[in-house]
Amino acid sequence: MKRRTKAMITLGAAGGLVAWLAVSTEPSDWRYAKLLLTQLPKMPFRYFV
Amino acid sequence: MPDYDVVVIGGGIGGLSAAALCQKAGMKTLVLEQSNRIGGCCSTYEAEGFHFDVGASVVEVTRAFDELFKRLEMPRERYIPLIPVDPIYDYCDNTRGVRFAYPTSVEDTARVIAEFSPEDAKAFLKFAEDYTPKIKGLVDNFFYAPSLGFMDTVRLIAKYPQMVSVLPMFVTTHQKIVARYFKNADVLASMAFQSFYAGLPPDMCAGLYAIVGLLEHEGIYYPEGGMIRIPAGIRQAFEDLGGETRFDARVVRVMVEGRRAVGVELWDGTQITARNVVGAINAKKLYEDMIGREHIPWHVWRGVRSLVLSMPCPMIYLGIDYEPPLNAHHTLTLTDPRIMNDYWSDYYLKGKLYVKDGRVEVMGLISWASKIDPSLAPPGKHVLTHMGLAPYNLAGNDWDRYKERYIDEAIATIERYIIPDLSKHVVYRDMATPKDLERMLLHPGGAVYGIQTDLSHMAVFRPANRSKCIKNLYLAGASTHPGGGVPAVVAGGIITGGLVVKDNA
Ligand SMILES: Cc1cc2nc3c(=O)[nH]c(=O)nc-3n(C[C@H](O)[C@H](O)[C@H](O)COP(=O)(O)OP(=O)(O)OC[C@H]3O[C@@H](n4cnc5c(N)ncnc54)[C@H](O)[C@@H]3O)c2cc1C
């Protein structure tokens, strides 16, 4: 399979997953998810404190 | 030779617990407290014959005290006499004619709920059945185990394999867990507000905190003589073992030589040398202001800078000239979890106070301590404290200017929902705004629990009880593992004290 095709399939699967999450997740989960997502990049640094 | 084996910065519950254990192990220990009162936010002050609790108003999970005193080989009851508080809460909303109280007994609470929602009564029993076994294991294991790195988590799971079944509670929310069980709006509200004990609204708080509503049914307690009795009792035990406490001793700097803590410097320039330093104050402040960038590697500094402070809680103190028409030590009005969540995003984060029907509503928890211990007020009089939720920075206003108006608004809110005519009976009033709490206790941002308690600041991601970048430096108190709240802070003190003793053995 070409790299381009692989990338398209991966992108499609990821998009599908995000769309599924968007439909199935209650608004309250999004706020928690957003809180965790914004904190995620900081967690590796916090681990060393 | 250093002046002390251990110097502890801060005479709050965390510092005192760690100090007592170090002293017990034969280490010469000194506690330095910047104010002239012991206990920090778990304390009591006197004004015009009334005794008001500064912050904390009740304790649960008193097993943590028993554990501390067991390790000290001293009788807890003699140092900290506790009075059981029952019922746990009275919920009251006079505008809707709703009032009910939850007793300590789970079965009796189910009976109370059954009177207006039989379905939720059954759900409460199921909730208790599902989570009670998890709570015990979690508290007995997670609470007292260090969480310095991932290996500690592995060790914890090896020791307590049921921990695996608790892990999903960390990634779901408090709201989701309680909403799975409860349908009646009032019951749901009564199980959701405890998320604020972690400093977050129900839909942003880790599901773990949903167990608080059950933990309280193990019994809640109030110490004889006010909340100050808890730190005073630990201090007494510490001093009976030969420890030393100094007041009006503000530490301005931790002395560091080659990434090793060697002592502290006080506000007046006095230097005290020590083999070990325990910072039992806000961890962010400790690293940023008292140690400084020059001693901290860049990646740790980035972590320190990223720590989010916990929310503040304004406290109102009222002396009243009659017995208030309340049924319990704690009374509060039920608020729909949606409002609690919206309050966070639409008001709190924007620096605003909650407004309903065009007027400010000061929602919160009323504590009636003189119901449990009448000696806290002059004869025939009573003390009430009110713990609210409000931002540190008020948009377009200033706490020092707004203070009196805020007290008026709080009293008006209480009159509407709980105690009609309260204003006619107030003979003493005062308040600690978030700025006051910051000035009094040197808490940056007036933060109640030091550092925020969301998943990204828990366990291995919370400042470690043994510093990872400065040798001989340890941390205790609400900013470290396992977190805020009097029993958790005692447990953290046990962890920290244990580490100091072990490292110096
Ligand atoms: C308003 C409010 C209500 C609460 N309600 C409850 C409750 O009902 N139940 C419950 O279990 N928990 C409650 N809590 C939480 C609980 O009180 C705290 O988590 C706990 O007491 C914190 O203890 P600590 O030792 O970490 O810190 P603190 O109590 O903050 O103690 C730190 C001490 O260090 C001192 N200090 C600070 N800087 C310096 C310095 N530079 N040099 C020397 N000394 C310094 C301070 O003066 C203070 O005495 C409440 C907290 C607040 C603020």
Coordinates of C-alpha atoms and ligand atoms in Angstrom, one line a residue:
Chain A
M1 CA 0.0 0.0 0.0
K2 CA 1.2 3.5 -0.9
R3 CA 2.3 5.8 2.0
R4 CA -0.3 8.3 0.8
T5 CA -3.1 5.6 1.1
K6 CA -1.9 4.6 4.5
A7 CA -1.9 8.2 5.7
M8 CA -5.4 8.7 4.2
I9 CA -6.7 5.6 6.0
T10 CA -5.1 6.7 9.3
L11 CA -6.5 10.2 9.0
G12 CA -9.9 8.8 8.1
A13 CA -9.9 6.4 11.1
A14 CA -8.8 9.3 13.4
G15 CA -11.4 11.6 12.0
G16 CA -14.1 8.8 12.5
L17 CA -12.9 8.3 16.1
V18 CA -13.1 12.0 16.8
A19 CA -16.6 12.3 15.2
W20 CA -17.8 9.2 17.2
L21 CA -16.4 10.8 20.4
A22 CA -18.1 14.1 19.5
V23 CA -21.5 12.4 19.1
S24 CA -21.3 10.0 22.0
T25 CA -19.6 12.3 24.6
E26 CA -21.8 14.3 26.9
P27 CA -21.0 18.0 27.1
S28 CA -19.7 17.5 30.7
D29 CA -17.0 15.0 29.5
W30 CA -15.7 17.6 27.1
R31 CA -15.0 20.0 29.8
Y32 CA -13.0 17.4 31.8
A33 CA -11.3 16.3 28.6
K34 CA -10.4 19.9 27.8
L35 CA -9.0 20.4 31.3
L36 CA -6.9 17.2 31.0
L37 CA -5.8 18.0 27.4
T38 CA -4.6 21.5 28.3
Q39 CA -2.7 20.0 31.3
L40 CA -1.3 17.0 29.4
P41 CA 1.8 18.7 28.0
K42 CA 2.7 20.0 31.4
M43 CA 2.5 16.6 33.2
P44 CA 5.9 15.3 32.1
F45 CA 7.5 18.4 33.7
R46 CA 5.3 18.1 36.9
Y47 CA 6.5 14.5 37.3
F48 CA 10.0 15.9 38.2
V49 CA 8.8 18.3 40.9
Chain B
M1 CA 27.5 21.0 63.3
P2 CA 24.0 22.0 62.2
D3 CA 21.7 23.6 64.8
Y4 CA 18.9 21.1 64.2
D5 CA 18.4 17.7 62.6
V6 CA 15.1 18.9 61.0
V7 CA 13.7 22.4 60.5
V8 CA 10.0 22.5 59.5
I9 CA 8.7 25.6 57.7
G10 CA 5.0 26.1 58.7
G11 CA 3.0 25.1 61.8
G12 CA 0.0 23.8 60.0
I13 CA -1.3 20.2 60.3
G14 CA 1.2 18.9 57.6
G15 CA 4.3 20.4 59.2
L16 CA 3.3 19.4 62.7
S17 CA 2.6 15.8 61.8
A18 CA 5.9 15.4 60.0
A19 CA 7.7 17.1 62.8
A20 CA 6.2 14.9 65.5
L21 CA 7.4 11.8 63.7
C22 CA 10.9 13.1 63.2
Q23 CA 11.1 14.1 66.9
K24 CA 9.8 10.7 67.9
A25 CA 12.7 9.1 65.9
G26 CA 15.1 11.1 68.1
M27 CA 15.8 13.9 65.6
K28 CA 16.1 17.3 67.1
T29 CA 13.3 19.2 65.3
L30 CA 12.2 22.8 65.1
V31 CA 8.9 24.1 63.7
L32 CA 8.9 27.7 62.4
E33 CA 5.5 29.4 62.2
Q34 CA 5.2 32.9 60.7
S35 CA 2.0 33.8 62.6
N36 CA 1.3 33.8 66.3
R37 CA -1.2 31.0 66.1
I38 CA -0.8 27.2 65.4
G39 CA -2.7 25.3 62.7
G40 CA -2.8 27.5 59.6
C41 CA -6.2 27.0 58.0
C42 CA -7.2 24.4 60.6
S43 CA -7.3 26.8 63.5
T44 CA -9.6 28.9 65.7
Y45 CA -9.5 32.5 66.8
E46 CA -11.2 34.5 69.5
A47 CA -13.1 37.8 69.1
E48 CA -15.4 39.4 71.6
G49 CA -15.9 36.1 73.4
F50 CA -16.8 34.2 70.2
H51 CA -14.4 31.4 69.0
F52 CA -14.4 31.1 65.2
D53 CA -12.8 28.4 63.1
V54 CA -10.5 30.1 60.6
G55 CA -11.2 27.6 57.7
A56 CA -11.7 23.9 58.3
S57 CA -14.9 23.2 60.2
V58 CA -15.2 19.5 60.6
V59 CA -13.1 16.3 60.0
E60 CA -13.7 12.9 58.5
V61 CA -11.5 9.9 58.1
T62 CA -10.1 10.3 61.6
R63 CA -8.3 7.1 61.1
A64 CA -5.5 9.3 59.9
F65 CA -5.1 10.9 63.4
D66 CA -5.2 7.4 64.9
E67 CA -2.5 6.3 62.6
L68 CA -0.3 9.3 63.5
F69 CA -0.7 8.8 67.2
K70 CA -0.2 5.0 66.9
R71 CA 3.2 5.8 65.3
L72 CA 3.9 8.3 68.0
E73 CA 2.9 5.7 70.6
M74 CA 0.6 8.2 72.3
P75 CA -3.1 8.1 73.0
R76 CA -4.9 10.2 70.3
E77 CA -8.0 10.7 72.6
R78 CA -5.9 12.5 75.2
Y79 CA -4.4 14.9 72.7
I80 CA -7.3 15.3 70.3
P81 CA -10.7 14.6 71.8
L82 CA -13.2 14.3 69.0
I83 CA -17.0 14.7 69.3
P84 CA -19.1 12.8 66.7
V85 CA -21.3 15.1 64.5
D86 CA -24.7 13.6 63.5
P87 CA -26.5 14.4 61.2
I88 CA -23.8 15.1 58.7
Y89 CA -25.7 17.8 56.7
D90 CA -29.0 19.5 56.8
Y91 CA -30.2 20.6 53.3
C92 CA -32.6 23.5 53.4
D93 CA -34.2 25.7 50.8
N94 CA -37.1 27.7 52.3
T95 CA -38.0 29.2 48.9
R96 CA -39.1 25.7 47.8
G97 CA -40.1 24.3 51.2
V98 CA -37.4 21.6 50.9
R99 CA -35.6 20.4 54.1
F100 CA -34.0 17.1 54.9
A101 CA -30.9 15.9 56.8
Y102 CA -28.5 13.0 56.2
P103 CA -27.6 11.0 59.3
T104 CA -24.3 9.1 59.7
S105 CA -25.9 5.7 59.3
V106 CA -26.2 4.7 55.6
E107 CA -29.5 2.8 56.3
D108 CA -31.0 5.9 58.0
T109 CA -29.9 8.1 55.2
A110 CA -31.6 5.7 52.7
R111 CA -34.8 6.0 54.8
V112 CA -34.6 9.9 54.7
I113 CA -34.2 9.7 50.9
A114 CA -37.0 7.2 50.6
E115 CA -39.5 9.7 52.0
F116 CA -39.3 11.7 48.7
S117 CA -37.6 9.4 46.2
P118 CA -37.8 5.7 46.9
E119 CA -35.8 5.0 43.7
D120 CA -32.9 7.1 44.8
A121 CA -33.0 5.5 48.3
K122 CA -32.3 2.1 46.6
A123 CA -29.7 3.8 44.4
F124 CA -28.0 5.2 47.6
L125 CA -27.7 1.7 49.1
K126 CA -26.3 0.4 45.8
F127 CA -23.8 3.3 45.7
A128 CA -22.7 2.4 49.3
E129 CA -22.5 -1.3 48.4
D130 CA -20.4 -0.6 45.3
Y131 CA -18.0 1.9 46.7
T132 CA -17.6 1.2 50.5
P133 CA -15.1 -1.7 50.0
K134 CA -13.1 0.4 47.5
I135 CA -13.0 3.4 50.0
K136 CA -11.4 1.4 52.8
G137 CA -8.7 -0.1 50.7
L138 CA -8.0 3.2 48.9
V139 CA -7.7 5.2 52.1
D140 CA -5.7 2.6 54.0
N141 CA -3.2 2.1 51.1
F142 CA -3.1 5.2 48.8
F143 CA -3.2 7.6 51.7
Y144 CA 0.0 6.5 53.5
A145 CA 2.1 5.4 50.5
P146 CA 4.7 7.7 49.0
S147 CA 4.0 8.6 45.4
L148 CA 7.5 9.7 44.3
G149 CA 7.5 8.0 40.9
F150 CA 5.8 5.4 38.8
M151 CA 7.5 2.6 40.7
D152 CA 5.6 3.6 43.8
T153 CA 2.4 3.2 41.8
V154 CA 3.5 -0.2 40.7
R155 CA 4.3 -1.1 44.3
L156 CA 1.0 0.2 45.5
I157 CA -0.9 -2.0 42.9
A158 CA 1.3 -5.0 43.9
K159 CA 0.4 -4.5 47.6
Y160 CA -3.2 -3.6 46.9
P161 CA -4.3 -5.2 43.6
Q162 CA -7.9 -4.0 44.0
M163 CA -6.4 -0.5 43.2
V164 CA -6.8 -1.5 39.5
S165 CA -10.6 -1.4 40.0
V166 CA -10.3 2.1 41.5
L167 CA -8.1 3.5 38.6
P168 CA -11.1 4.2 36.3
M169 CA -12.4 6.6 39.0
F170 CA -9.4 8.8 38.3
V171 CA -10.3 9.3 34.6
T172 CA -14.0 9.8 34.9
T173 CA -15.7 12.7 36.6
H174 CA -17.4 13.1 40.0
Q175 CA -20.6 14.1 38.2
K176 CA -20.6 11.1 35.9
I177 CA -20.3 8.7 38.8
V178 CA -23.1 10.2 40.9
A179 CA -25.4 10.7 37.8
R180 CA -25.2 7.0 37.2
Y181 CA -26.9 6.3 40.5
F182 CA -29.2 9.3 41.3
K183 CA -32.1 10.8 39.4
N184 CA -33.9 13.1 41.9
A185 CA -32.4 16.6 41.4
D186 CA -32.0 17.2 45.2
V187 CA -30.4 13.9 45.9
L188 CA -28.1 14.4 42.9
A189 CA -27.1 17.8 44.2
S190 CA -26.5 16.4 47.7
M191 CA -24.0 13.9 46.2
A192 CA -22.4 16.3 43.8
F193 CA -21.3 19.4 45.7
Q194 CA -18.5 17.6 47.6
S195 CA -16.4 18.0 44.4
F196 CA -15.7 21.5 45.7
Y197 CA -13.9 19.8 48.6
A198 CA -11.4 19.1 45.9
G199 CA -11.7 22.6 44.7
L200 CA -13.5 21.9 41.3
P201 CA -17.0 21.7 40.0
P202 CA -18.6 18.2 39.7
D203 CA -17.9 17.9 35.9
M204 CA -14.3 18.8 36.2
C205 CA -13.4 16.9 39.3
A206 CA -11.9 13.4 39.2
G207 CA -14.4 10.7 39.9
L208 CA -12.4 9.6 42.9
Y209 CA -14.0 12.5 44.9
A210 CA -17.5 11.0 44.5
I211 CA -16.6 8.8 47.4
V212 CA -16.5 11.8 49.7
G213 CA -20.3 11.6 50.0
L214 CA -19.9 8.1 51.3
L215 CA -16.7 8.6 53.4
E216 CA -18.7 11.1 55.5
H217 CA -21.0 8.2 56.5
E218 CA -18.0 6.6 58.3
G219 CA -18.6 9.5 60.8
I220 CA -17.6 13.2 60.9
Y221 CA -16.2 14.8 64.0
Y222 CA -15.6 18.1 65.6
P223 CA -12.8 18.5 68.2
E224 CA -13.6 19.8 71.7
G225 CA -12.6 23.5 71.9
G226 CA -12.7 24.2 68.2
M227 CA -10.6 23.1 65.2
I228 CA -7.5 24.5 66.7
R229 CA -7.5 21.5 69.1
I230 CA -6.2 19.3 66.3
P231 CA -3.0 21.2 65.6
A232 CA -2.7 22.1 69.3
G233 CA -2.9 18.4 70.1
I234 CA -0.3 17.4 67.6
R235 CA 2.0 20.3 68.7
Q236 CA 1.5 19.1 72.4
A237 CA 2.6 15.6 71.4
F238 CA 5.5 17.0 69.4
E239 CA 6.6 19.1 72.4
D240 CA 6.1 16.3 74.9
L241 CA 8.6 14.4 72.8
G242 CA 11.0 17.3 73.1
G243 CA 10.3 19.2 69.9
E244 CA 10.4 23.0 69.7
T245 CA 8.0 25.5 68.1
R246 CA 8.8 29.1 67.3
F247 CA 6.1 31.7 66.4
D248 CA 6.5 35.0 64.5
A249 CA 9.3 33.2 62.6
R250 CA 8.7 33.8 58.9
V251 CA 11.1 31.9 56.7
V252 CA 12.2 33.9 53.6
R253 CA 14.8 31.6 52.1
V254 CA 15.8 28.0 52.1
M255 CA 19.6 28.0 52.2
V256 CA 20.9 25.7 49.4
E257 CA 24.5 24.7 48.8
G258 CA 25.3 22.6 45.8
R259 CA 21.7 21.4 45.4
R260 CA 21.5 20.5 49.0
A261 CA 19.3 22.2 51.6
V262 CA 21.4 23.2 54.6
G263 CA 19.0 25.4 56.6
V264 CA 16.7 28.4 56.4
E265 CA 16.8 32.2 56.8
L266 CA 14.2 34.1 58.7
W267 CA 12.7 37.5 57.9
D268 CA 15.1 39.2 60.4
G269 CA 18.2 37.7 58.8
T270 CA 18.6 34.9 61.4
Q271 CA 20.0 31.8 59.8
I272 CA 19.2 28.4 61.2
T273 CA 21.2 25.4 59.9
A274 CA 19.7 21.9 59.7
R275 CA 20.5 18.5 58.2
N276 CA 17.0 18.4 56.7
V277 CA 14.4 21.0 55.8
V278 CA 10.7 20.3 55.5
G279 CA 8.7 22.9 53.6
A280 CA 5.1 22.5 54.9
I281 CA 3.8 25.5 53.0
N282 CA 2.5 26.0 49.4
A283 CA 4.9 24.0 47.2
K284 CA 4.9 26.5 44.3
K285 CA 5.8 29.3 46.7
L286 CA 8.5 27.2 48.3
Y287 CA 10.3 26.5 45.0
E288 CA 9.7 29.8 43.3
D289 CA 10.3 32.3 46.1
M290 CA 12.3 30.5 48.8
I291 CA 14.6 28.4 46.7
G292 CA 14.7 30.1 43.3
R293 CA 15.5 29.4 39.7
E294 CA 19.2 29.3 40.3
H295 CA 19.0 26.1 42.3
I296 CA 16.5 24.3 40.1
P297 CA 17.1 22.4 36.8
W298 CA 15.1 23.9 33.9
H299 CA 12.7 21.0 33.4
V300 CA 11.8 21.0 37.1
W301 CA 11.4 24.7 37.0
R302 CA 9.0 24.3 34.1
G303 CA 7.0 21.9 36.1
V304 CA 6.9 24.2 39.1
R305 CA 5.8 27.1 37.0
S306 CA 3.0 25.0 35.5
L307 CA 1.4 24.2 38.8
V308 CA -2.1 25.6 39.1
L309 CA -3.1 27.0 42.5
S310 CA -6.3 25.6 44.1
M311 CA -9.3 27.9 44.4
P312 CA -9.8 30.2 47.4
C313 CA -12.7 30.1 49.8
P314 CA -13.9 33.3 51.5
M315 CA -14.9 32.8 55.1
I316 CA -17.6 34.8 57.0
Y317 CA -17.6 34.7 60.8
L318 CA -20.9 35.7 62.6
G319 CA -21.6 36.0 66.3
I320 CA -25.4 35.8 67.0
D321 CA -27.5 36.5 70.0
Y322 CA -29.8 33.5 69.9
E323 CA -30.0 29.8 69.0
P324 CA -30.4 29.7 65.3
P325 CA -33.2 27.6 63.7
L326 CA -30.8 25.0 62.3
N327 CA -30.8 21.3 62.7
A328 CA -27.2 20.4 62.2
H329 CA -23.6 21.4 62.5
H330 CA -23.5 21.9 58.7
T331 CA -26.4 23.4 56.7
L332 CA -26.4 24.2 53.0
T333 CA -28.8 24.9 50.2
L334 CA -29.0 22.4 47.3
T335 CA -27.8 23.7 44.0
D336 CA -28.3 21.9 40.7
P337 CA -25.0 20.4 39.5
R338 CA -25.5 22.3 36.2
I339 CA -25.5 25.6 38.1
M340 CA -22.4 24.5 40.0
N341 CA -20.6 23.7 36.6
D342 CA -21.8 26.9 34.9
Y343 CA -20.8 28.9 38.0
W344 CA -17.2 27.8 37.4
S345 CA -17.0 28.7 33.7
D346 CA -19.4 31.7 33.6
Y347 CA -18.6 33.4 36.9
Y348 CA -15.6 32.0 38.8
L349 CA -13.1 31.9 36.0
K350 CA -14.2 35.4 34.9
G351 CA -13.7 36.9 38.3
K352 CA -17.4 37.4 38.9
L353 CA -19.8 36.5 41.8
Y354 CA -22.8 34.4 41.1
V355 CA -25.9 36.5 40.2
K356 CA -29.5 35.1 40.2
D357 CA -32.6 37.2 39.5
G358 CA -30.4 40.4 39.4
R359 CA -28.8 40.0 42.8
V360 CA -25.6 38.4 44.0
E361 CA -26.2 35.0 45.7
V362 CA -23.4 33.9 48.1
M363 CA -23.9 30.1 48.2
G364 CA -21.9 28.1 50.7
L365 CA -21.7 25.9 53.7
I366 CA -22.9 27.1 57.1
S367 CA -21.2 25.6 60.2
W368 CA -22.7 26.0 63.6
A369 CA -19.8 25.0 65.9
S370 CA -21.4 26.1 69.1
K371 CA -24.1 23.5 68.7
I372 CA -21.5 20.8 69.2
D373 CA -19.4 22.8 71.7
P374 CA -21.3 25.6 73.5
S375 CA -18.1 26.8 75.1
L376 CA -17.3 28.5 71.8
A377 CA -19.7 31.4 72.4
P378 CA -20.8 33.4 75.4
P379 CA -23.9 32.0 77.2
G380 CA -27.1 32.3 75.1
K381 CA -25.0 33.2 72.0
H382 CA -23.7 31.2 69.1
V383 CA -21.1 31.2 66.4
L384 CA -21.8 30.6 62.7
T385 CA -19.2 30.4 60.0
H386 CA -19.9 30.5 56.3
M387 CA -17.6 29.0 53.7
G388 CA -18.2 30.3 50.2
L389 CA -16.7 30.1 46.8
A390 CA -15.4 33.2 45.0
P391 CA -12.5 34.2 42.8
Y392 CA -9.3 35.6 44.1
N393 CA -9.4 38.6 41.7
L394 CA -12.8 40.3 41.5
A395 CA -13.5 41.7 38.1
G396 CA -13.8 45.5 38.4
N397 CA -13.6 45.5 42.2
D398 CA -11.3 44.9 45.1
W399 CA -11.8 42.5 48.0
D400 CA -10.8 45.1 50.6
R401 CA -13.5 47.5 49.3
Y402 CA -16.1 44.8 48.6
K403 CA -15.8 42.9 51.9
E404 CA -18.6 44.5 53.9
R405 CA -21.0 44.3 50.9
Y406 CA -20.1 40.6 50.4
I407 CA -21.0 39.9 54.1
D408 CA -24.4 41.7 53.6
E409 CA -25.0 39.7 50.4
A410 CA -24.1 36.4 52.2
I411 CA -26.5 37.2 55.1
A412 CA -29.3 38.2 52.7
T413 CA -28.7 34.8 50.8
I414 CA -28.8 32.9 54.1
E415 CA -32.0 34.8 55.1
R416 CA -33.7 33.9 51.8
Y417 CA -32.9 30.2 51.9
I418 CA -32.2 29.1 55.4
I419 CA -32.5 31.5 58.4
P420 CA -35.1 34.2 58.1
D421 CA -34.3 37.3 60.2
L422 CA -30.6 36.3 60.6
S423 CA -29.5 40.0 60.2
K424 CA -31.5 41.0 63.3
H425 CA -29.4 38.7 65.4
V426 CA -25.9 39.4 64.3
V427 CA -23.9 41.0 67.0
Y428 CA -20.4 40.3 65.6
R429 CA -19.4 40.0 62.0
D430 CA -16.1 39.6 60.2
M431 CA -14.7 38.0 57.1
A432 CA -11.5 36.5 55.7
T433 CA -11.5 37.3 52.0
P434 CA -9.1 35.4 49.7
K435 CA -6.7 38.3 50.0
D436 CA -6.9 38.2 53.8
L437 CA -6.2 34.5 53.8
E438 CA -3.2 35.2 51.6
R439 CA -2.0 37.9 54.0
M440 CA -2.7 35.8 57.2
L441 CA -1.4 32.5 56.1
L442 CA 0.9 33.5 53.2
H443 CA -1.1 31.3 50.8
P444 CA -0.6 32.5 47.3
G445 CA -3.9 33.2 45.7
G446 CA -5.6 32.4 49.0
A447 CA -5.5 28.8 47.8
V448 CA -7.4 26.4 50.0
Y449 CA -5.6 23.2 49.0
G450 CA -2.3 24.6 47.9
I451 CA -2.3 23.1 44.4
Q452 CA -5.4 22.2 42.4
T453 CA -6.5 18.6 42.8
D454 CA -7.3 17.4 39.2
L455 CA -5.8 14.3 37.7
S456 CA -2.9 16.3 36.2
H457 CA -1.8 17.4 39.8
M458 CA -2.3 14.1 41.6
A459 CA 0.0 11.3 42.9
V460 CA 3.2 11.4 40.9
F461 CA 2.2 14.7 39.3
R462 CA 1.8 16.4 42.6
P463 CA 4.9 18.0 44.2
A464 CA 6.8 15.1 45.8
N465 CA 7.1 14.6 49.5
R466 CA 10.8 14.2 49.0
S467 CA 12.2 16.8 46.7
K468 CA 13.5 15.4 43.4
C469 CA 16.0 18.2 42.8
I470 CA 17.2 19.5 46.2
K471 CA 18.8 16.9 48.5
N472 CA 17.7 16.9 52.2
L473 CA 14.6 18.9 51.2
Y474 CA 11.1 17.4 52.0
L475 CA 7.6 18.7 51.5
A476 CA 4.5 18.3 53.5
G477 CA 1.0 19.8 53.6
A478 CA -1.9 20.2 51.2
S479 CA 0.3 20.9 48.1
T480 CA 1.9 17.4 48.3
H481 CA 0.6 13.9 48.0
P482 CA -2.1 12.8 48.9
G483 CA -3.5 16.4 48.9
G484 CA -5.7 18.8 50.8
G485 CA -8.2 18.4 53.7
V486 CA -7.1 17.8 57.3
P487 CA -6.9 14.0 57.3
A488 CA -5.2 13.8 53.9
V489 CA -2.6 16.4 55.1
V490 CA -2.0 14.3 58.3
A491 CA -1.5 11.3 56.0
G492 CA 0.9 13.4 53.9
G493 CA 2.8 14.4 57.1
I494 CA 3.1 10.7 58.0
I495 CA 4.6 10.0 54.6
T496 CA 7.0 12.9 54.8
G497 CA 8.0 12.2 58.4
G498 CA 8.6 8.6 57.4
L499 CA 10.8 9.5 54.5
V500 CA 13.0 11.9 56.6
V501 CA 13.4 9.3 59.3
K502 CA 14.2 6.5 56.8
D503 CA 16.7 8.6 54.8
N504 CA 18.5 9.6 58.0
A505 CA 18.5 6.1 59.6
Ligands
LIG1 C1 -11.6 28.0 54.2 C2 -11.2 26.6 54.3 C3 -12.1 25.6 54.7 C4 -11.6 24.3 54.9 N1 -12.5 23.3 55.3 C5 -12.1 22.1 55.6 C6 -12.9 21.1 56.3 O1 -14.0 21.4 56.7 N2 -12.4 19.9 56.6 C7 -11.1 19.5 56.2 O2 -10.7 18.4 56.4 N3 -10.3 20.4 55.5 C8 -10.7 21.7 55.3 N4 -9.9 22.6 54.7 C9 -8.6 22.2 54.2 C10 -7.6 22.0 55.4 O3 -7.8 23.0 56.4 C11 -6.2 22.2 54.8 O4 -6.0 21.3 53.7 C12 -5.1 21.8 55.9 O5 -5.4 22.4 57.1 C13 -3.8 22.4 55.3 O6 -2.8 22.2 56.2 P1 -1.3 22.5 55.8 O7 -0.4 22.1 56.9 O8 -1.0 22.0 54.4 O9 -1.3 24.1 55.5 P2 -1.7 25.4 56.3 O10 -2.9 25.1 57.2 O11 -1.8 26.4 55.3 O12 -0.5 25.7 57.3 C14 0.7 26.3 56.7 C15 1.3 27.1 57.9 O13 2.5 27.7 57.4 C16 2.6 29.0 57.8 N5 3.6 29.7 56.9 C17 3.3 30.0 55.6 N6 4.4 30.6 55.1 C18 5.4 30.6 56.0 C19 6.7 31.0 56.1 N7 7.3 31.6 55.0 N8 7.4 30.8 57.2 C20 6.8 30.2 58.3 N9 5.6 29.8 58.3 C21 4.8 30.0 57.2 C22 1.2 29.5 57.8 O14 1.1 30.6 58.6 C23 0.4 28.3 58.3 O15 0.2 28.3 59.6 C24 -10.3 23.9 54.6 C25 -9.4 24.9 54.2 C26 -9.8 26.3 54.1 C27 -8.8 27.3 53.7

